[in-house]
Coordinates of C-alpha atoms and ligand atoms in Angstrom, one line a residue:
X1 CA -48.7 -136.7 86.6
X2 CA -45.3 -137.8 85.4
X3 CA -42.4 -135.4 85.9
X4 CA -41.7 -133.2 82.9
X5 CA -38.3 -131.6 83.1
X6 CA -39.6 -128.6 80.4
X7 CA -42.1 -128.2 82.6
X8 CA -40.4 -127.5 85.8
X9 CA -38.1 -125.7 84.6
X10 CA -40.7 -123.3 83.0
X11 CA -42.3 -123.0 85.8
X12 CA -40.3 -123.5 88.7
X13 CA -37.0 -121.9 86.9
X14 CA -38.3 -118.9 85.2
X15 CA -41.1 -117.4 87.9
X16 CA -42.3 -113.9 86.6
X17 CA -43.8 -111.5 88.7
X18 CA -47.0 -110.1 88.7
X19 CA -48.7 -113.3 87.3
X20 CA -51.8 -113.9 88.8
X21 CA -50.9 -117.5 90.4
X22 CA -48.9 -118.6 93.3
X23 CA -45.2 -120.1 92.3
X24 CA -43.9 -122.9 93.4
X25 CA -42.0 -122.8 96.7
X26 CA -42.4 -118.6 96.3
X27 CA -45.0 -118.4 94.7
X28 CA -45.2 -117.2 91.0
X29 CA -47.6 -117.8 87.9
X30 CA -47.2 -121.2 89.7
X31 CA -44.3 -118.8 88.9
X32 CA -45.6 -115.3 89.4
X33 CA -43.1 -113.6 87.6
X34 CA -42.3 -115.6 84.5
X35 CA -39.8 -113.0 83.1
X36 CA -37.2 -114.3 85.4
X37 CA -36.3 -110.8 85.8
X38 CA -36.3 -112.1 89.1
X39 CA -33.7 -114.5 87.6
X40 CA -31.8 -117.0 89.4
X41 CA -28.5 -116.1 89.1
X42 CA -27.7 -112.3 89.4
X43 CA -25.9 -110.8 85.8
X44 CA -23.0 -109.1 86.2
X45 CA -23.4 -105.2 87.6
X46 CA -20.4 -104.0 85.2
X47 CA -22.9 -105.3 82.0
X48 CA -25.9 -104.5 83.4
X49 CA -25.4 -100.6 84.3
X50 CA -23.7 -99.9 80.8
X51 CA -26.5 -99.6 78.7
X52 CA -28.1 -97.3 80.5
X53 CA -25.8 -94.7 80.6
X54 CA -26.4 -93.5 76.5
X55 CA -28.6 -90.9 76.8
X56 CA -32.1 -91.6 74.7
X57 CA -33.5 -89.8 71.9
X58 CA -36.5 -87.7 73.2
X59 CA -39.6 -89.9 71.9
X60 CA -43.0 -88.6 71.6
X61 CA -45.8 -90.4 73.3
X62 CA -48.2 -92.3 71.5
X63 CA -51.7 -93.6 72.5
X64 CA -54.4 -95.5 71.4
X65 CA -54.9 -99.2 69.3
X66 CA -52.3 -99.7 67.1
X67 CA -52.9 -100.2 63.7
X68 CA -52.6 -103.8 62.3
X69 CA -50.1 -103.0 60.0
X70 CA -47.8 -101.4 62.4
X71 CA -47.9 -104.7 64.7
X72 CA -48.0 -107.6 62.0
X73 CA -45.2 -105.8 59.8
X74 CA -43.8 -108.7 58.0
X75 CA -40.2 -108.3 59.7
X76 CA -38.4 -111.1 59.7
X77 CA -38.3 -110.8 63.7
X78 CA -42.2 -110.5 63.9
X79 CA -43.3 -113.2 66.4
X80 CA -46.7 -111.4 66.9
X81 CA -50.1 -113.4 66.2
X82 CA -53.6 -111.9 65.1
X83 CA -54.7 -113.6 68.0
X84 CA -52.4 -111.1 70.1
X85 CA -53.0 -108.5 67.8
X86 CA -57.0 -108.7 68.7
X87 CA -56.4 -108.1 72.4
X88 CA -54.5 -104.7 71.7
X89 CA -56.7 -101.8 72.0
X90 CA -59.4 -103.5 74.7
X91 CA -58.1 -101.5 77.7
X92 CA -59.9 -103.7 80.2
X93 CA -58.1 -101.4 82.6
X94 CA -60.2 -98.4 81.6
X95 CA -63.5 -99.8 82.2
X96 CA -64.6 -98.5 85.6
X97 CA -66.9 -101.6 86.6
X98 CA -64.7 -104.2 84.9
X99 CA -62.8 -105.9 88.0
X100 CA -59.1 -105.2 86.6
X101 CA -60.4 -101.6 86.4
X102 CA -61.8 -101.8 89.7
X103 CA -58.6 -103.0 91.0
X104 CA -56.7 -100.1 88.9
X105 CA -59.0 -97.4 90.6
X106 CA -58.5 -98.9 94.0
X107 CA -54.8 -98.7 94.2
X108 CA -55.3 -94.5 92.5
X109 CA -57.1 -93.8 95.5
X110 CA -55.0 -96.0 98.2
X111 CA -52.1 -93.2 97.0
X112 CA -54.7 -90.2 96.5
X113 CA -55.6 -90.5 100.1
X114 CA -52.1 -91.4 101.0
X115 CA -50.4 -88.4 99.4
X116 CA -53.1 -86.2 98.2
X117 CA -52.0 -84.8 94.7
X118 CA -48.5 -86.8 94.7
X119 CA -48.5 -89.0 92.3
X120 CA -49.6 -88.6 88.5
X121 CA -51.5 -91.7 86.7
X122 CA -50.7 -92.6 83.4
X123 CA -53.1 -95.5 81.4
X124 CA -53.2 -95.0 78.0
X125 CA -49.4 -95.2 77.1
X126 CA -48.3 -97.5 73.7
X127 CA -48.1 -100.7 74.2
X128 CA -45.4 -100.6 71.2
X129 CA -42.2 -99.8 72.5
X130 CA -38.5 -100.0 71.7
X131 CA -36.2 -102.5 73.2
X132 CA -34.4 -99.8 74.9
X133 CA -37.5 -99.2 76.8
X134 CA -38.5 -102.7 77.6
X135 CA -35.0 -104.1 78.6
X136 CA -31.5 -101.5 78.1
X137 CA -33.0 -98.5 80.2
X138 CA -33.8 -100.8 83.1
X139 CA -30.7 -102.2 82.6
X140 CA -32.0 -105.7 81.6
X141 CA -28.6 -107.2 80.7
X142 CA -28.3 -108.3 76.8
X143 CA -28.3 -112.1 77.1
X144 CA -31.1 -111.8 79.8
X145 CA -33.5 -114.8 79.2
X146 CA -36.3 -112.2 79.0
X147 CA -34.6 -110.5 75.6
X148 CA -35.6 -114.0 73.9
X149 CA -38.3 -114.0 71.2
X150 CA -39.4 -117.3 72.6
X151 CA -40.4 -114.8 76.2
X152 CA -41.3 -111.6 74.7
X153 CA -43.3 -110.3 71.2
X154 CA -41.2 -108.8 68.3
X155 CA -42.6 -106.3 66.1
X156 CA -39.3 -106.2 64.8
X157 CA -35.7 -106.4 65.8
X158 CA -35.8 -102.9 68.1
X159 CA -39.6 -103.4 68.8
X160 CA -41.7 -105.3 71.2
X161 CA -45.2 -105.2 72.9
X162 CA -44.0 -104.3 76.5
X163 CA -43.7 -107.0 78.6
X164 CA -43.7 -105.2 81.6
X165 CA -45.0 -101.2 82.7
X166 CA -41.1 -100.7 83.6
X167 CA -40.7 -100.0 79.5
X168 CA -42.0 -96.7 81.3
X169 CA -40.0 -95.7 84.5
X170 CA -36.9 -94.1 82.2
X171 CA -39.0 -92.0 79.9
X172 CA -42.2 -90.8 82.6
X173 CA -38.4 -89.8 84.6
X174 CA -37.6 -88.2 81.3
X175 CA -40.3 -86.0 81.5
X176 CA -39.5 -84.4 84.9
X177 CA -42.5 -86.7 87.0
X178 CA -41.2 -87.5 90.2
X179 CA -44.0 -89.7 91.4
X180 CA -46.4 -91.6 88.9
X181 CA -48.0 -94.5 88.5
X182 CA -48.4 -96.1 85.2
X183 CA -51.1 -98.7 84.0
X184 CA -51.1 -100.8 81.0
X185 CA -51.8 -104.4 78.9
X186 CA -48.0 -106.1 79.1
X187 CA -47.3 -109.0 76.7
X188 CA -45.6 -112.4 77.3
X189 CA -45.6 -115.2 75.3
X190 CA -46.2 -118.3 78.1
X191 CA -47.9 -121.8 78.6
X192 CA -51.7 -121.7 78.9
X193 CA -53.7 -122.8 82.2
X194 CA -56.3 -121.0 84.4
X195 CA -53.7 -118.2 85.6
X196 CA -51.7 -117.9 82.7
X197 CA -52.7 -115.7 80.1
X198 CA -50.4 -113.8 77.0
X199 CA -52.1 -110.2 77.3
X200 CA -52.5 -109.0 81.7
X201 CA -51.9 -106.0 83.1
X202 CA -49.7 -104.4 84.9
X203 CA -49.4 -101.0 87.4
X204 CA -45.8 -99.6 87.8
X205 CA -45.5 -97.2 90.5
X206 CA -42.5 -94.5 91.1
X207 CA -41.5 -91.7 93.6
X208 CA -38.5 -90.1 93.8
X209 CA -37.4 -88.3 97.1
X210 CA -34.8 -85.1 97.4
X211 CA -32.4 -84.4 99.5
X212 CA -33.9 -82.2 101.6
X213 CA -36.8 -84.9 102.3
X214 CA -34.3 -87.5 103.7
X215 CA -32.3 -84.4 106.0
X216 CA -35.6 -83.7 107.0
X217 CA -36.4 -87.4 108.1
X218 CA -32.8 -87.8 110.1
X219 CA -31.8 -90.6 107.6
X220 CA -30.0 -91.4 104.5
X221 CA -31.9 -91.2 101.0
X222 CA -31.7 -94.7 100.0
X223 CA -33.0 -95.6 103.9
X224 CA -35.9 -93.2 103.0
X225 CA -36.9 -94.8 99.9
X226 CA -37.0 -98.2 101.3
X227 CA -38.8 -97.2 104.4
X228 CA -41.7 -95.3 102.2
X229 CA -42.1 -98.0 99.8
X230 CA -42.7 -100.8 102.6
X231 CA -45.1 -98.4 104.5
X232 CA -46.8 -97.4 101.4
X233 CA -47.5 -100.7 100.2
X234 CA -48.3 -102.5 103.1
X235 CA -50.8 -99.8 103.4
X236 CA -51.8 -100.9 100.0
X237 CA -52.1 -104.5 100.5
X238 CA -54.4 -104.0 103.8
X239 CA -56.7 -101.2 101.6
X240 CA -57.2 -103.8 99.2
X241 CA -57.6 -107.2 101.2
X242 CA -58.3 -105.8 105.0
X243 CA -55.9 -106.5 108.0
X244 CA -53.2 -108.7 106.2
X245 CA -50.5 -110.2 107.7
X246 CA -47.1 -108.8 105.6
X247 CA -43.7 -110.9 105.4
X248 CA -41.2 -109.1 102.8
X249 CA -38.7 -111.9 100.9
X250 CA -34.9 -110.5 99.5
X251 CA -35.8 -111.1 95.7
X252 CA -33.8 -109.8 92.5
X253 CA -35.0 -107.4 89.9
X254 CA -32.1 -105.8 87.1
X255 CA -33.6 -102.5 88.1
X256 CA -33.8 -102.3 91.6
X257 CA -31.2 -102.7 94.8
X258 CA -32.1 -103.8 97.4
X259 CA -35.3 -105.8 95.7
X260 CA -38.2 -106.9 97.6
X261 CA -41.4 -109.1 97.2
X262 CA -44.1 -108.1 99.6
X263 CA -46.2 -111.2 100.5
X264 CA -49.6 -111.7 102.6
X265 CA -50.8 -114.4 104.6
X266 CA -54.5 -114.7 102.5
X267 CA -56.8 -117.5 103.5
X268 CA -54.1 -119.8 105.0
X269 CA -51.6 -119.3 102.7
X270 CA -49.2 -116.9 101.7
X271 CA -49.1 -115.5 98.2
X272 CA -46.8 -112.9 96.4
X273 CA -48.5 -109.5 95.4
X274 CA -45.9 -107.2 93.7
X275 CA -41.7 -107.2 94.0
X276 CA -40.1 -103.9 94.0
X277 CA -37.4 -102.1 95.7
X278 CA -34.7 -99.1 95.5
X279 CA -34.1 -98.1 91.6
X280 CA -31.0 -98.5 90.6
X281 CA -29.4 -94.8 91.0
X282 CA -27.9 -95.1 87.4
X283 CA -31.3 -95.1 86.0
X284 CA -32.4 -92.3 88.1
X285 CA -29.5 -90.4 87.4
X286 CA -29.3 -90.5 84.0
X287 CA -33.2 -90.0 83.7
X288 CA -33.7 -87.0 86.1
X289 CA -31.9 -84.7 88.1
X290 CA -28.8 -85.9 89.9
X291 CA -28.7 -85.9 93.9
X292 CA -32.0 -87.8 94.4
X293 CA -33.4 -91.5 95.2
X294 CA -36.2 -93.2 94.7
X295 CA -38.4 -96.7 94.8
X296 CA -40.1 -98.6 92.5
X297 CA -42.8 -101.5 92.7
X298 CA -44.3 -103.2 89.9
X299 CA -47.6 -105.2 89.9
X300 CA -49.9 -107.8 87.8
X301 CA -53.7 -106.4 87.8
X302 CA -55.0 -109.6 87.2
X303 CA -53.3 -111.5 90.4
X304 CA -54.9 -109.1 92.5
X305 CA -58.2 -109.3 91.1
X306 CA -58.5 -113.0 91.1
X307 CA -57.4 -113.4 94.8
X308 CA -59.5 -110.2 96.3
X309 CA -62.5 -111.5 94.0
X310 CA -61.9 -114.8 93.9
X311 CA -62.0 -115.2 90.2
X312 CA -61.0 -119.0 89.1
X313 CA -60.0 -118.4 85.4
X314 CA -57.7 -115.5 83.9
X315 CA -59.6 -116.1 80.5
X316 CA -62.7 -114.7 82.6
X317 CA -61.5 -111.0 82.3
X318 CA -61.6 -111.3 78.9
X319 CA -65.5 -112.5 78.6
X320 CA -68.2 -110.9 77.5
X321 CA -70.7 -112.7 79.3
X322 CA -72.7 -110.6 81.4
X323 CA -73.1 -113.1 83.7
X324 CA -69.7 -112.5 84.8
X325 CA -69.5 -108.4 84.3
X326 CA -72.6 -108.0 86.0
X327 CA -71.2 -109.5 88.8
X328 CA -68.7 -106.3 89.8
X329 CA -69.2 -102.7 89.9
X330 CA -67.4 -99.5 89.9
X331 CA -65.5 -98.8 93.7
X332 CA -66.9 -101.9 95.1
X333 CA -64.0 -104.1 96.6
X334 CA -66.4 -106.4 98.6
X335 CA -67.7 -108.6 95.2
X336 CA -67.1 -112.1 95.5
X337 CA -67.3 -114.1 92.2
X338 CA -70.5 -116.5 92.1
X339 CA -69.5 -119.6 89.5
X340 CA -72.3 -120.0 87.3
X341 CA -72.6 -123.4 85.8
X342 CA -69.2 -124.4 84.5
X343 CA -69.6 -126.1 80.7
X344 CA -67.9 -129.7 80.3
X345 CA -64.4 -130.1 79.6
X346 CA -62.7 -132.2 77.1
X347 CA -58.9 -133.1 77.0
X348 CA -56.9 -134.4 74.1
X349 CA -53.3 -136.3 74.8
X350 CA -50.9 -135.7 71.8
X351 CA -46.8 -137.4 72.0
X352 CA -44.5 -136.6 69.6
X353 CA -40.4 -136.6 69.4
X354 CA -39.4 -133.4 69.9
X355 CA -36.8 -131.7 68.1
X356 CA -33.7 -129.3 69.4
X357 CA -35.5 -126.2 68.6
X358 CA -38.9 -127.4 70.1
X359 CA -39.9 -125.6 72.6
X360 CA -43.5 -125.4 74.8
X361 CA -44.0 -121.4 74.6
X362 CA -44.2 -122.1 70.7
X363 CA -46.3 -125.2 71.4
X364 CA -49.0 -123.2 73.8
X365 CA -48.8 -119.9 70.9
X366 CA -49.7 -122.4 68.0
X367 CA -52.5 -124.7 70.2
X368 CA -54.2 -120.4 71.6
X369 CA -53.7 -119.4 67.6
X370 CA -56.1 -122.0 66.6
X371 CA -58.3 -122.6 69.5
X372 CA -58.7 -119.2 70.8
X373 CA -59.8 -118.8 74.4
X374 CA -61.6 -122.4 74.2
X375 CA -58.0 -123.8 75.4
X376 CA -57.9 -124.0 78.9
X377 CA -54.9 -125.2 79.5
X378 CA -51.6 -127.1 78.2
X379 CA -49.7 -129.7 80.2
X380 CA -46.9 -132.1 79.7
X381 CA -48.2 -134.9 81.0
X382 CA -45.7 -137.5 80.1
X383 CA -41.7 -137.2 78.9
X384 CA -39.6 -140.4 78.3
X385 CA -36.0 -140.7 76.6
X386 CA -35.3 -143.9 74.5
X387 CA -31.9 -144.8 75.7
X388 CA -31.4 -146.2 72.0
X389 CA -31.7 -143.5 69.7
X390 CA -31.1 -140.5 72.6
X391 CA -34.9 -139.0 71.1
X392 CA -37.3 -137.4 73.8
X393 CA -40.8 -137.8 73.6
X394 CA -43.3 -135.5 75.6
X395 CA -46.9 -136.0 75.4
X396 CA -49.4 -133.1 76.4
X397 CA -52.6 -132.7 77.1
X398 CA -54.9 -130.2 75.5
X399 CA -57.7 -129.2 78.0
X400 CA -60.6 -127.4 75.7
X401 CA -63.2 -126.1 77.5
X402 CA -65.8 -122.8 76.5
X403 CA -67.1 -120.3 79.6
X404 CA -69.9 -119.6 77.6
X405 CA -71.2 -122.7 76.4
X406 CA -70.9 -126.5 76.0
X407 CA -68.5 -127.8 73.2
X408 CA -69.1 -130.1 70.3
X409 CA -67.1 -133.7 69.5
X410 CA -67.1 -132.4 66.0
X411 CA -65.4 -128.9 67.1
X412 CA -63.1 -130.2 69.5
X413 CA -62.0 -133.1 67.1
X414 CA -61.5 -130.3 64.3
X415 CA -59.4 -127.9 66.3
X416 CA -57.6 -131.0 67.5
X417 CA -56.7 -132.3 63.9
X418 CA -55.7 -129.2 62.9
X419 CA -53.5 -129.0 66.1
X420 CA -51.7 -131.8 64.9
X421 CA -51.5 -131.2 61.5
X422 CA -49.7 -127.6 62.6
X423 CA -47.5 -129.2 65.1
X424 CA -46.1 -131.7 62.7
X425 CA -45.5 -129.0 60.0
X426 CA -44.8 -125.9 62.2
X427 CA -43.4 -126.8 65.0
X428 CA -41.2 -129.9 62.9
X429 CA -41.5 -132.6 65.3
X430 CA -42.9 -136.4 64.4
X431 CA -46.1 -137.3 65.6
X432 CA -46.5 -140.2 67.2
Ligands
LIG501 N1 -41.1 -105.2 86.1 C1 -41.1 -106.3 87.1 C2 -41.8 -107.5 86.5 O1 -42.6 -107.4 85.7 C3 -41.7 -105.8 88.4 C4 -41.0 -104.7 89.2 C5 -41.2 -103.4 88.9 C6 -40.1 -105.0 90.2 C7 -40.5 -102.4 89.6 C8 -39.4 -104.0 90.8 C9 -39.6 -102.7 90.5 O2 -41.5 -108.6 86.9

């Protein structure tokens, strides 16, 4: 495969945490944690810390499916597809013998028998929430690559679907809960392949300790915190995948310091599971009561579930086939995913010039608006420059393939047309 500079630095510049595939060199969605919120360079403390000092208006909290006209609102800022809009609502993390919920349940009871009656779970919270939520309250500074509308959903210009369960740390700390875990479908807008999907799902967990807690334990608060949150979720990672070896890697997260990313050695390799850390004692402070500490971790359901169950697709999750759902059930850990015949694929290559404001996230939204799930996966297969007239031209390849059933030439060739039809007018770059 030729070298595709858009492509690398997608994947290899941006990772996000709590994708469900290994990164390069660490080990993200290819990137595991697109959102760069693990970003390469570290923003300015001074900027960061600002925003979160303004107190928040006292918001009540809304569950449920949003209705269609609160998500597709017409504002000018709206970058949110029916497409998205048909995932909202489908809670695969409430259904007991669906594996996400599996995995969900799982990690309750890892902290249930850990610290019985500790922590409070939360899984039905909006997915609609403000951009104070999503990005100022966890001090997500304001030219952060994740504030783009070409990373996140806009509902409008002070709303987003969350793109992480962090929208929730300030507010659940709001409310007085001093340890709580919080479970919900996150939204990022991404390229497509077998471990990238727009809608996963996410588990934010949070405990804050007092003072009399780290006096108790002979050492200082923020040396508590850190020492918990290892124990606690290296306990995790060995209830969920048996006697793992653990390494933890310095990482970088706007909302936590120190940061971690906990990693296991799984099948001769080692993969990222979560990243968390120390939360940043502005947020606590200006959240809950002063004089305290606490840790934070943050992690993507569907990661977990396609290592423990070896799952090969993320799009699986979302089928209705019972020839996958009847593979898992409620509390068991042990099921190992059984391929049943995979259907043919079928690739289409498509170049064209692109243009300054082209870019791939747009390119993968427009390809999953029109072939749905059937879209495996989008690569840039080729890039080339013409020293002449200083144009780029990348050509990708369009993977289509169904988990249900085998594919027509006359279907493929008709989403492909209209592909290129909506690429040349949409996306305003010259087929070639
Ligand atoms: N919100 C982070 C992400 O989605 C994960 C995280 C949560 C990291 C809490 C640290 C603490 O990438």
């Amino acid at each position: 495969m030729a070298f595709c500079p858009l492509k690398a630095f997608l994947r290899g510049g941006a990772p996000r945490l709590s994708s469900p595939r290994p990164a390069l060199g660490s080990l993200v969605h290819g990137r595991v944690c697109n959102l760069a919120f693990r970003a390469a360079s570290r923003p300015s403390r001074a900027r960061a810390v600002a925003t979160a000092c303004v107190a928040a208006p006292a918001t009540e909290l809304r569950t449920g499916k949003p209705k269609r006209e609160e998500v597709m609102n017409g504002s000018p800022e709206n970058n949110v597809s029916d497409y998205i809009y048909e995932k909202m609502g489908m809670d695969l993390h409430r259904q007991p013998s669906h594996p996400i919920g599996i995995i969900k349940q799982a990690i309750y009871d890892f902290f249930e028998a850990r610290n019985p009656g500790m922590f409070k779970t939360f899984d039905d919270r909006y997915p609609i929430v403000t951009t104070r939520a999503n990005f100022d309250e966890v001090l997500v500074p304001a030219d952060h690559i994740s504030r783009s509308p070409n990373d996140t959903y806009y509902v409008d210009a002070s709303t987003v679907l969350r793109c992480h369960t962090s929208a929730h740390q300030a507010e659940t700390l709001r409310s007085g809960q001093p340890a709580f875990l919080v479970t919900g479908d996150v939204y990022r807008r991404d390229s497509i392949d077998a471990t990238h999907y727009p809608v996963f799902h996410q588990m934010e967990g949070v405990r804050v300790f007092s003072e009399p807690e780290w006096v108790a334990a002979g050492v200082p608060g923020a040396q508590l915190a850190e020492k918990d949150l290892k124990d606690a979720l290296e306990g995790l990672a060995k209830h969920l995948f048996g006697e793992v070896e653990c390494r933890w890697i310095d990482a970088y997260f706007p909302f936590t310091e120190p940061s971690f990313e906990l990693e296991i050695f799984f099948k001769g390799k080692w993969l990222e599971v979560l990243g968390c850390g120390v939360m940043e004692q502005v947020i606590l402070d200006g959240n809950y009561k002063p004089g305290h500490k606490a840790w934070a971790f943050g992690l993507g359901l569907e990661r977990l579930a396609m290592v423990l169950f070896d799952v090969p697709d993320i799009r699986l999750f979302w089928s209705n086939d019972d020839r996958f759902l009847k593979q898992f059930r409620a509390g068991d850990l042990s099921a190992r995913f059984k391929p049943y015949s995979k259907f043919p694929s079928c690739y289409k290559d498509m170049a064209f010039w692109v243009s300054p404001q082209f870019s791939e996230n747009n390119l993968c939204e427009l390809v999953r608006n029109i072939g749905g799930d059937l879209v495996e996966e989008v690569t840039c297969i080729d890039t080339f420059t013409n020293k002449k007239t200083g144009k780029t031209s990348n050509c990708y390849r369009i993977v289509y393939r169904s988990m249900e059933r085998s594919l027509t030439d006359e279907e493929i060739n008709a989403l492909q047309d209209d592909v290129r039809k909506q690429v040349a007018e949409v996306l305003k770059v010259e087929l070639r």
